[in-house]
CSV table of C-alpha atoms in Angstrom, one decimal:
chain,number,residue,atom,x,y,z
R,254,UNK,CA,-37.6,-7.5,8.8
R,255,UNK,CA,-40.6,-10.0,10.3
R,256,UNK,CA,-42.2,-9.3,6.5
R,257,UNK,CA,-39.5,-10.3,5.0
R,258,UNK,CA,-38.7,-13.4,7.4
R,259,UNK,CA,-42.5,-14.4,6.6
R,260,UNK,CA,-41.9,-14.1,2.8
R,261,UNK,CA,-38.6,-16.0,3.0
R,262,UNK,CA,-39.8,-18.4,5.2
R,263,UNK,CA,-36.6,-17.9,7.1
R,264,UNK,CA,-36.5,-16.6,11.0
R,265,UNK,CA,-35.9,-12.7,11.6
R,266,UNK,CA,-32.4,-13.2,13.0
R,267,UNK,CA,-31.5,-15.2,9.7
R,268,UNK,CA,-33.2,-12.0,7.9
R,269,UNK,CA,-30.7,-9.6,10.2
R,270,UNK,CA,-27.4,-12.2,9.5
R,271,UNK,CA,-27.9,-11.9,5.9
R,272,UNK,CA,-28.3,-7.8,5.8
R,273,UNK,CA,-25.2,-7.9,8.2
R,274,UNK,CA,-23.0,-10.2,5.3
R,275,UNK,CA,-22.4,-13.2,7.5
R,276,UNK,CA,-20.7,-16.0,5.6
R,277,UNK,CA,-22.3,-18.7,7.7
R,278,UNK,CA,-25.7,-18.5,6.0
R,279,UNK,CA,-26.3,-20.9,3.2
R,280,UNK,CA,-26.2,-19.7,-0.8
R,281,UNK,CA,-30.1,-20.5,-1.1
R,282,UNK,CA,-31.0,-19.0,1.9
R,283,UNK,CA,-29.2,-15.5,1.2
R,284,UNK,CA,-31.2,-16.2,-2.3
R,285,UNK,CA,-34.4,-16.3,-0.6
R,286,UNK,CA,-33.8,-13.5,1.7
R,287,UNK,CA,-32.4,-11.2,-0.8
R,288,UNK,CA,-35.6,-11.9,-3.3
R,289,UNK,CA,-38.0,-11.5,-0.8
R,290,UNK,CA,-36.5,-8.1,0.1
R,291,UNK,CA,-36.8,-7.2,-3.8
R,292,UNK,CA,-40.7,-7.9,-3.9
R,293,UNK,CA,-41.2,-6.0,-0.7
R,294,UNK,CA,-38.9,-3.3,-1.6
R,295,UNK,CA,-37.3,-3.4,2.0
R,296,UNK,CA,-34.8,-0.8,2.6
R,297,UNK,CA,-32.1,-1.6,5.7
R,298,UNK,CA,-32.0,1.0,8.1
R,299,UNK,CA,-27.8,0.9,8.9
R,300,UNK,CA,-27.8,3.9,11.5
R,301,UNK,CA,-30.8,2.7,13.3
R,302,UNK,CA,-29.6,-0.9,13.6
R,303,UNK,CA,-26.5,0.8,15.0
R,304,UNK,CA,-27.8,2.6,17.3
R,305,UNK,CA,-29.3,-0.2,18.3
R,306,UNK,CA,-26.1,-2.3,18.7
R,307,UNK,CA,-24.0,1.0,19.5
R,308,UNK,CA,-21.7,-0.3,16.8
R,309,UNK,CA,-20.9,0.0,13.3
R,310,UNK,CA,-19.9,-1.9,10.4
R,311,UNK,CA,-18.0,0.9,7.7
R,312,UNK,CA,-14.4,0.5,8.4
R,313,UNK,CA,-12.2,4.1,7.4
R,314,UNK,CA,-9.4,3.5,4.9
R,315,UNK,CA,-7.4,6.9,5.1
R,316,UNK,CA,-5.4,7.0,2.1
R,317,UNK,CA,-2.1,9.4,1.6
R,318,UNK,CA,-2.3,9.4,-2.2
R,319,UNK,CA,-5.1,8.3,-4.1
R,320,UNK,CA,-3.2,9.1,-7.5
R,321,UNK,CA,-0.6,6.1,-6.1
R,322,UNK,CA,-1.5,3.7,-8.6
R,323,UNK,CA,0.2,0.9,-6.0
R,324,UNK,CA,-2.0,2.2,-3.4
R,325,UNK,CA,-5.2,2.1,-5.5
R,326,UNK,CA,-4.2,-1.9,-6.3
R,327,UNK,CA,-3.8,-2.0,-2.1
R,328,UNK,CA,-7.3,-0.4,-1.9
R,329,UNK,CA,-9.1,-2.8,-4.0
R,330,UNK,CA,-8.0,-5.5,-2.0
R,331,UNK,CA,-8.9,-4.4,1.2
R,332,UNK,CA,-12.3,-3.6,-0.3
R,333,UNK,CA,-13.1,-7.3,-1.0
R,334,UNK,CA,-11.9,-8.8,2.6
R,335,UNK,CA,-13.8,-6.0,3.9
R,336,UNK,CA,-17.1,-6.9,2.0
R,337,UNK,CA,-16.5,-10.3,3.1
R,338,UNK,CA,-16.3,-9.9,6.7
R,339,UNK,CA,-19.8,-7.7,6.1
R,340,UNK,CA,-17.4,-4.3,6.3
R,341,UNK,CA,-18.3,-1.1,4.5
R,342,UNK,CA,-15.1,0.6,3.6
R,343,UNK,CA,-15.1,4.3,3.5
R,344,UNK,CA,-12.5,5.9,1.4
R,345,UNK,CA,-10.9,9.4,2.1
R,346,UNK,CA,-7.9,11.0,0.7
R,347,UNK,CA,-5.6,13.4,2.7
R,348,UNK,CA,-3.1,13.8,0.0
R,349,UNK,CA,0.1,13.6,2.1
R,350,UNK,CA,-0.8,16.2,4.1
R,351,UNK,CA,-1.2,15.8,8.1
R,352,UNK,CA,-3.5,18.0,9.0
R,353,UNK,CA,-5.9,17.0,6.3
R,354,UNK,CA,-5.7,13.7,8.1
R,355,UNK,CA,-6.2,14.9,11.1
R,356,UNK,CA,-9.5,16.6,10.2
R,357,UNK,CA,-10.6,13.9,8.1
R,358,UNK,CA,-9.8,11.4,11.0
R,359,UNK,CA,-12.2,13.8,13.3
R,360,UNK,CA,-15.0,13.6,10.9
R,361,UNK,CA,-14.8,10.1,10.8
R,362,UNK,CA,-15.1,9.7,14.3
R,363,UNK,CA,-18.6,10.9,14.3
R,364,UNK,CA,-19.9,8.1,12.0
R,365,UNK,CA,-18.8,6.0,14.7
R,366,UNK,CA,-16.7,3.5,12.3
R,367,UNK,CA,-15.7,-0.1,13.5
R,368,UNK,CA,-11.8,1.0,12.6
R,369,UNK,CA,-9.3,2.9,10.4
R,370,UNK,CA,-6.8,1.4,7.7
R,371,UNK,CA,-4.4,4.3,7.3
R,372,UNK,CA,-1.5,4.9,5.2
R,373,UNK,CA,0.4,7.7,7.5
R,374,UNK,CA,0.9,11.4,6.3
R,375,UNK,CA,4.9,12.6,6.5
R,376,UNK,CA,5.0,14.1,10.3
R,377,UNK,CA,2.1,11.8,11.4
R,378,UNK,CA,2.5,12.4,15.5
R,379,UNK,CA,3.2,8.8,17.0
R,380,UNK,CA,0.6,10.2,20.1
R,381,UNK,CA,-2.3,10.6,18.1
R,382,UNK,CA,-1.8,7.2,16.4
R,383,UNK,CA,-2.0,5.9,19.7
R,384,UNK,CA,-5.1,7.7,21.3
R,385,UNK,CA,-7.1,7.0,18.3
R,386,UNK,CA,-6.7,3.5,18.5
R,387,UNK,CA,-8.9,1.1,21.0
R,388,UNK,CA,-10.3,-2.2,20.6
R,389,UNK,CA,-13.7,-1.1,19.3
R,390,UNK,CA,-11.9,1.5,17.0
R,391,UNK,CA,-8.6,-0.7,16.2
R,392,UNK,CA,-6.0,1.2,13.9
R,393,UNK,CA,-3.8,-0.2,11.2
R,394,UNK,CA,-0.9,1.2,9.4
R,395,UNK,CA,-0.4,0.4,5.8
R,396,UNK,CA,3.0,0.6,3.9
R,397,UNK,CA,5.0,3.0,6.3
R,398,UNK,CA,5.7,2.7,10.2
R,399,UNK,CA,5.3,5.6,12.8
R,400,UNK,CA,8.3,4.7,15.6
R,401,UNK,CA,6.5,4.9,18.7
R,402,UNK,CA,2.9,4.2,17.4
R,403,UNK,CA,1.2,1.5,19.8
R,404,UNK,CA,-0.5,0.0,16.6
R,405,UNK,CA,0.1,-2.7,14.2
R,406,UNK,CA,1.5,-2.1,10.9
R,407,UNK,CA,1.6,-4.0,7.3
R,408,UNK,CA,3.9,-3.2,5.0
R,409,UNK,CA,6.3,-5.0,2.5
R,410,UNK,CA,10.5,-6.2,3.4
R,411,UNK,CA,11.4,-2.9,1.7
R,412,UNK,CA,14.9,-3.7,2.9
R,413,UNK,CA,15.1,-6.9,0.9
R,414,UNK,CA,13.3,-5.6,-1.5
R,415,UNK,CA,15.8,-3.0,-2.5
R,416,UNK,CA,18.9,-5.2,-1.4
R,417,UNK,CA,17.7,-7.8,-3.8
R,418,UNK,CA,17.2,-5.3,-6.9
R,419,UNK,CA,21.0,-3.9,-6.3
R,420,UNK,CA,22.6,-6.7,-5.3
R,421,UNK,CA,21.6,-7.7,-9.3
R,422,UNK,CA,22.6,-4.6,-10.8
R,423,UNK,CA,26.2,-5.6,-9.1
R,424,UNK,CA,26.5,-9.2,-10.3
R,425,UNK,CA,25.5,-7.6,-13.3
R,426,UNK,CA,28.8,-5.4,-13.3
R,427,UNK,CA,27.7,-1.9,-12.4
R,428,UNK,CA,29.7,-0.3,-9.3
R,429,UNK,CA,28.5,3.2,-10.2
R,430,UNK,CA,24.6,3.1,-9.0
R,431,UNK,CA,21.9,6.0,-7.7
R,432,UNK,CA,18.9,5.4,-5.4
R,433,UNK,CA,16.3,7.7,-6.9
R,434,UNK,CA,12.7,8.9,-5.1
R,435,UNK,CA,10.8,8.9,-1.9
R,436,UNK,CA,10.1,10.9,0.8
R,437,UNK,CA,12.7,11.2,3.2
R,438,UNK,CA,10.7,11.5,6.6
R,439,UNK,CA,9.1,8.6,6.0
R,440,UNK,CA,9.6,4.9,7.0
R,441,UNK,CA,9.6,3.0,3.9
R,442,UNK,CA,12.3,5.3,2.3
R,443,UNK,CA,14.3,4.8,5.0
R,444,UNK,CA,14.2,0.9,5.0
R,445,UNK,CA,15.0,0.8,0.5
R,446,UNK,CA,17.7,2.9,1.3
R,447,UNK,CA,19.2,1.0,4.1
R,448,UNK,CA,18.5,-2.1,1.9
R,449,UNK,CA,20.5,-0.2,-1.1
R,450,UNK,CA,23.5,1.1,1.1
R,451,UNK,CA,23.5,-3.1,2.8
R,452,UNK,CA,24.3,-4.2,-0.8
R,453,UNK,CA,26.8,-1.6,-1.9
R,454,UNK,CA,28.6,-1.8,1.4
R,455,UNK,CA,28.6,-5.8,1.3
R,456,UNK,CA,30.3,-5.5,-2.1
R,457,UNK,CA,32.6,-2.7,-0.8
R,458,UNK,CA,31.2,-0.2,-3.0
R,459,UNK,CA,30.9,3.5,-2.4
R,460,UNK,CA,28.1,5.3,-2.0
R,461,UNK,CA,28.6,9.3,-2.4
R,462,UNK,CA,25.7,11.5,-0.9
R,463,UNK,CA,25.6,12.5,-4.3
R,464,UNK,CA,24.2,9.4,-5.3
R,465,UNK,CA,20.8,9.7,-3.7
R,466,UNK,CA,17.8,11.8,-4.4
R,467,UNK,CA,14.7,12.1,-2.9
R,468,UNK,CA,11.8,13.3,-4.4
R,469,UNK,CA,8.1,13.5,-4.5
R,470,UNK,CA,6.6,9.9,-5.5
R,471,UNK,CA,5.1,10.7,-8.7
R,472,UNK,CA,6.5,10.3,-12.2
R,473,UNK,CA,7.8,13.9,-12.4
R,474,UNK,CA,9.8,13.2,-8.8
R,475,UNK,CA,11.5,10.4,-10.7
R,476,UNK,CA,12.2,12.7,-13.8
R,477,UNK,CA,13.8,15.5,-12.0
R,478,UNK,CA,15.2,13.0,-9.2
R,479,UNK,CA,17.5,11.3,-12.4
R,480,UNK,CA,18.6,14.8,-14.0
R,481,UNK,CA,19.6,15.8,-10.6
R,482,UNK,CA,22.3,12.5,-9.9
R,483,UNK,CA,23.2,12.6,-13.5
R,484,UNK,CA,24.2,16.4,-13.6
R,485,UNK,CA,26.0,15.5,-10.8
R,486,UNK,CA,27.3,12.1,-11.2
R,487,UNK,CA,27.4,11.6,-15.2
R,488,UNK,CA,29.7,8.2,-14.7
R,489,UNK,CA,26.0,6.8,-13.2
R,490,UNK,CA,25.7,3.0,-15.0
R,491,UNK,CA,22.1,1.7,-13.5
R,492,UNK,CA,19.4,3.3,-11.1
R,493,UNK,CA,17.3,1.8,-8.6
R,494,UNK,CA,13.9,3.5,-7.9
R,495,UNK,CA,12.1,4.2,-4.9
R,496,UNK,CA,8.8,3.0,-6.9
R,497,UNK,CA,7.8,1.7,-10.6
R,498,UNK,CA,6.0,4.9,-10.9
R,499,UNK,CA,9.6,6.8,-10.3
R,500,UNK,CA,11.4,4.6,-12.4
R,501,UNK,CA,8.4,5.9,-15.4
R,502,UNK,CA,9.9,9.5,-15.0
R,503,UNK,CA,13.4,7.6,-14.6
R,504,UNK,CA,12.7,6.8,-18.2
R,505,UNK,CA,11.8,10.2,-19.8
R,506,UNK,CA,14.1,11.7,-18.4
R,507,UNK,CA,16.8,9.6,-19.6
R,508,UNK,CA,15.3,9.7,-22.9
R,509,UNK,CA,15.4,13.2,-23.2
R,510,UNK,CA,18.8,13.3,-22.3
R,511,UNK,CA,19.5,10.8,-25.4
R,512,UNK,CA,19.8,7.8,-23.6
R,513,UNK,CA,17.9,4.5,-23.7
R,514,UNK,CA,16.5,2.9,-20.4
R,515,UNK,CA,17.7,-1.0,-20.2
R,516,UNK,CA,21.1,-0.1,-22.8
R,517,UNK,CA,22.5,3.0,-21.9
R,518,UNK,CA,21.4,3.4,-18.0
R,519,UNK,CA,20.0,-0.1,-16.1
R,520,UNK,CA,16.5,1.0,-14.5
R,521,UNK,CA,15.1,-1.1,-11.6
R,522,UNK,CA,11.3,0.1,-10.1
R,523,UNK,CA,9.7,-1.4,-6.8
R,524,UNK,CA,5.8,-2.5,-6.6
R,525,UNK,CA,5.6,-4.3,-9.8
R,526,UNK,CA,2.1,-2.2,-11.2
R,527,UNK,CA,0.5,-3.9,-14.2
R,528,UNK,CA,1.7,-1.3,-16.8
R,529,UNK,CA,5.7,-2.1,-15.8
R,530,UNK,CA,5.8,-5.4,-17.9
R,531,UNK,CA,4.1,-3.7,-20.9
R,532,UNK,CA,7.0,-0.3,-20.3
R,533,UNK,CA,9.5,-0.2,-23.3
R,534,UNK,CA,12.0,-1.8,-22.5
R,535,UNK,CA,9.8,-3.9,-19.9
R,536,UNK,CA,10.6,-2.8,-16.1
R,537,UNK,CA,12.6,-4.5,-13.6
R,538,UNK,CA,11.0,-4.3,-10.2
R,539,UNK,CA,10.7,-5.9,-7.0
R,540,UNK,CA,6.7,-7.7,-6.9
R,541,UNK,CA,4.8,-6.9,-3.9
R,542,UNK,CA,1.3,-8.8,-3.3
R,543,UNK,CA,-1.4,-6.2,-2.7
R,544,UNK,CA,-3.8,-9.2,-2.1
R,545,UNK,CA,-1.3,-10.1,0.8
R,546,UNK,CA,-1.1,-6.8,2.2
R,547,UNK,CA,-4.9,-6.5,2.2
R,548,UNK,CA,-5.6,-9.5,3.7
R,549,UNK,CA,-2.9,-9.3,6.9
R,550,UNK,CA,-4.1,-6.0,7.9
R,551,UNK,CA,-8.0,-7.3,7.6
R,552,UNK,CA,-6.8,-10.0,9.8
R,553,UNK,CA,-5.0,-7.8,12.3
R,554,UNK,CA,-8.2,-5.2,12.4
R,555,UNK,CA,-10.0,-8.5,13.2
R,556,UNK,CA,-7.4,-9.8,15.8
R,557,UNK,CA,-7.7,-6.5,17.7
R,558,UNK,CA,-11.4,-6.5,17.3
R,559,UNK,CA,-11.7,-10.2,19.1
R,560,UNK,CA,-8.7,-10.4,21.4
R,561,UNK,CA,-8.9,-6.9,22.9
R,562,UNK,CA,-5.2,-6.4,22.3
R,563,UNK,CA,-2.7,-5.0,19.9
R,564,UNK,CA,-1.6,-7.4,16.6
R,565,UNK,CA,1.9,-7.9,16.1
R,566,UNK,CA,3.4,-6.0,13.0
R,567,UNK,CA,3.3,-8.2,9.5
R,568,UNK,CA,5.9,-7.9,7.1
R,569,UNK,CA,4.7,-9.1,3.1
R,570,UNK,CA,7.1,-11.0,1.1
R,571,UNK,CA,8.6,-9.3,-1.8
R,572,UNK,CA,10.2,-10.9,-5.1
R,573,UNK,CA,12.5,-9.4,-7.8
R,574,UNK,CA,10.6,-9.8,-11.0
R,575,UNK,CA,13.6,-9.7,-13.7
R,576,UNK,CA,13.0,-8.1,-16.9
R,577,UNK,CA,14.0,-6.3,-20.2
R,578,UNK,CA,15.2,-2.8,-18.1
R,579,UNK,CA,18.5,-4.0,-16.8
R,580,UNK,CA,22.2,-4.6,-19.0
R,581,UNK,CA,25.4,-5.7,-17.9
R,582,UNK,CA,27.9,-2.7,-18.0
R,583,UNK,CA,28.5,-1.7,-21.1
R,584,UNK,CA,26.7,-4.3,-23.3
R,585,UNK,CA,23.2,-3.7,-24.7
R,586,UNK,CA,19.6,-5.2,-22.4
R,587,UNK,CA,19.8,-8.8,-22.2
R,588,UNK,CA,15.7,-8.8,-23.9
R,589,UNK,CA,14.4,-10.8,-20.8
R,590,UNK,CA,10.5,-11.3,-20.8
């Protein structure tokens, strides 16, 4: 590092804040550091420099799904305020299984990381959340909430979310409606259903047991999820679904059944992923701003990190992004962009 302070004509520390990603050193001066490293062929030590400062800078994101196409967008994000506040992220996947996290979790603990981003397994024990968690070690939840968990949590108003999506399909006519997908031990299926049963109740509109399916969030959850209510409940006008990706199996399985998506059977999806508004017809779906859900839980990993106490939970926005997949009863899609 004093070679390449010499070479840059910088002072070692400015050397050390530019290796470490501060964004308080100046454009030409991170220039001039960074070239003089290339002709020297300097090679940052990480684990010695922690050692030296008995801390780290990789920051663990433990994902439940990887194949969550929502999750992956969430991922990204966190990956760039990371990188910006001079974090490595780490990536692991436990697949929705608990003990997978819980091992993983261990493992991680011996690279000494600065703090975990993790998006809880079903049956994740509140108690473990807890005693993992410190200031030097903070730990956020993303997307779901474990009751009883002393630690912050970021996820989206999945209540309004879902309240908004059905309280359409009504003022579009439809009185006969499902609630499709998702896990039923956790969080955030609990809060879309509660927002779906607020709207049918408030427009004194029942809801039979029947009516509601959970299932595995992928697209074949979402196809089998539909045959299921619709075997039972053929009268079925319009389905709301627990996530786009559901609502994707929503639609072949309504096609194989020889009905359209948007003209025979309204479909609304939640997450708003890139490939809904190119779906035929394009999907209905409640937007939710990864960008905003990476950026609140980097600030809360940072609040725990400097205040030496536990963030309040953040709660993103959501927005009901109408298009092509929804019809009043009985008439054909409306053809909204």
């Amino acid at each position: 590092m004093i070679d390449v302070a010499k070479a840059a004509g910088v002072s070692k520390s400015t050397v050390s804040l530019v290796l470490r990603g501060n964004a308080g050193v100046k454009a030409e001066t991170v220039e001039k550091v960074n070239q003089a490293i290339r002709e020297l062929g300097y090679v940052y030590n990480r684990d010695a420099a922690g050692l030296r400062n008995k801390e780290s800078n990789l920051v663990a994101i433990v994902a439940n799904d990887l194949a969550n196409p929502y999750l992956a967008q969430v991922i990204i994000a966190l990956e760039g305020q990371l990188e910006r506040l001079g974090f490595m992220p780490i990536v692991v996947n436990i697949n929705e299984n608990v003990m997978r996290q819980t091992d993983m979790v261990a493992s991680l603990k011996e690279h000494n990381v600065a703090g975990y981003f993790i998006t809880p397994a079903p049956d994740t024990d509140a108690n473990w959340l807890t005693e993992l968690a410190n200031s030097q070690h903070p730990v956020v939840c993303l997307m779901r909430d474990v009751e009883g968990a002393q630690v912050p949590t970021v996820m989206p108003d999945n209540r309004l979310g879902m309240y908004l999506s059905t309280r359409y399909l009504i003022g579009l006519g439809h009185q006969r409606i499902a609630f499709i997908g998702g896990i039923a031990s956790i969080s955030d299926y609990q809060e879309r259903k509660e927002g779906f049963l607020q709207a049918m109740n408030e427009a004194g509109l029942t809801v039979k047991p029947s009516d509601i399916e959970p299932s595995s969030t992928k697209r074949q959850g979402g196809k089998v999820a539909v045959n299921r209510v619709l075997d039972r409940e053929p009268n079925i006008t319009a389905i709301v679904c627990f996530t786009d990706v559901v609502a994707y199996g929503a639609y072949t399985a309504l096609r194989e059944r020889g009905l359209t998506p948007g003209e025979d059977i309204a479909v609304v999806g939640f997450d708003d992923l890139e490939d809904s508004r190119l779906m035929s017809p394009a999907l209905t779906t409640v937007r939710v701003s990864a960008e905003e859900i990476g950026r609140m839980a980097c600030e809360r990993l940072q609040l725990w990190r400097e205040n030496l106490r536990v963030p309040e939970n953040a709660l993103v926005g959501v927005e009901l992004v109408i298009r092509s997949s929804c019809c009043s009863v009985g008439k054909k899609a409306r053809g909204l962009a």
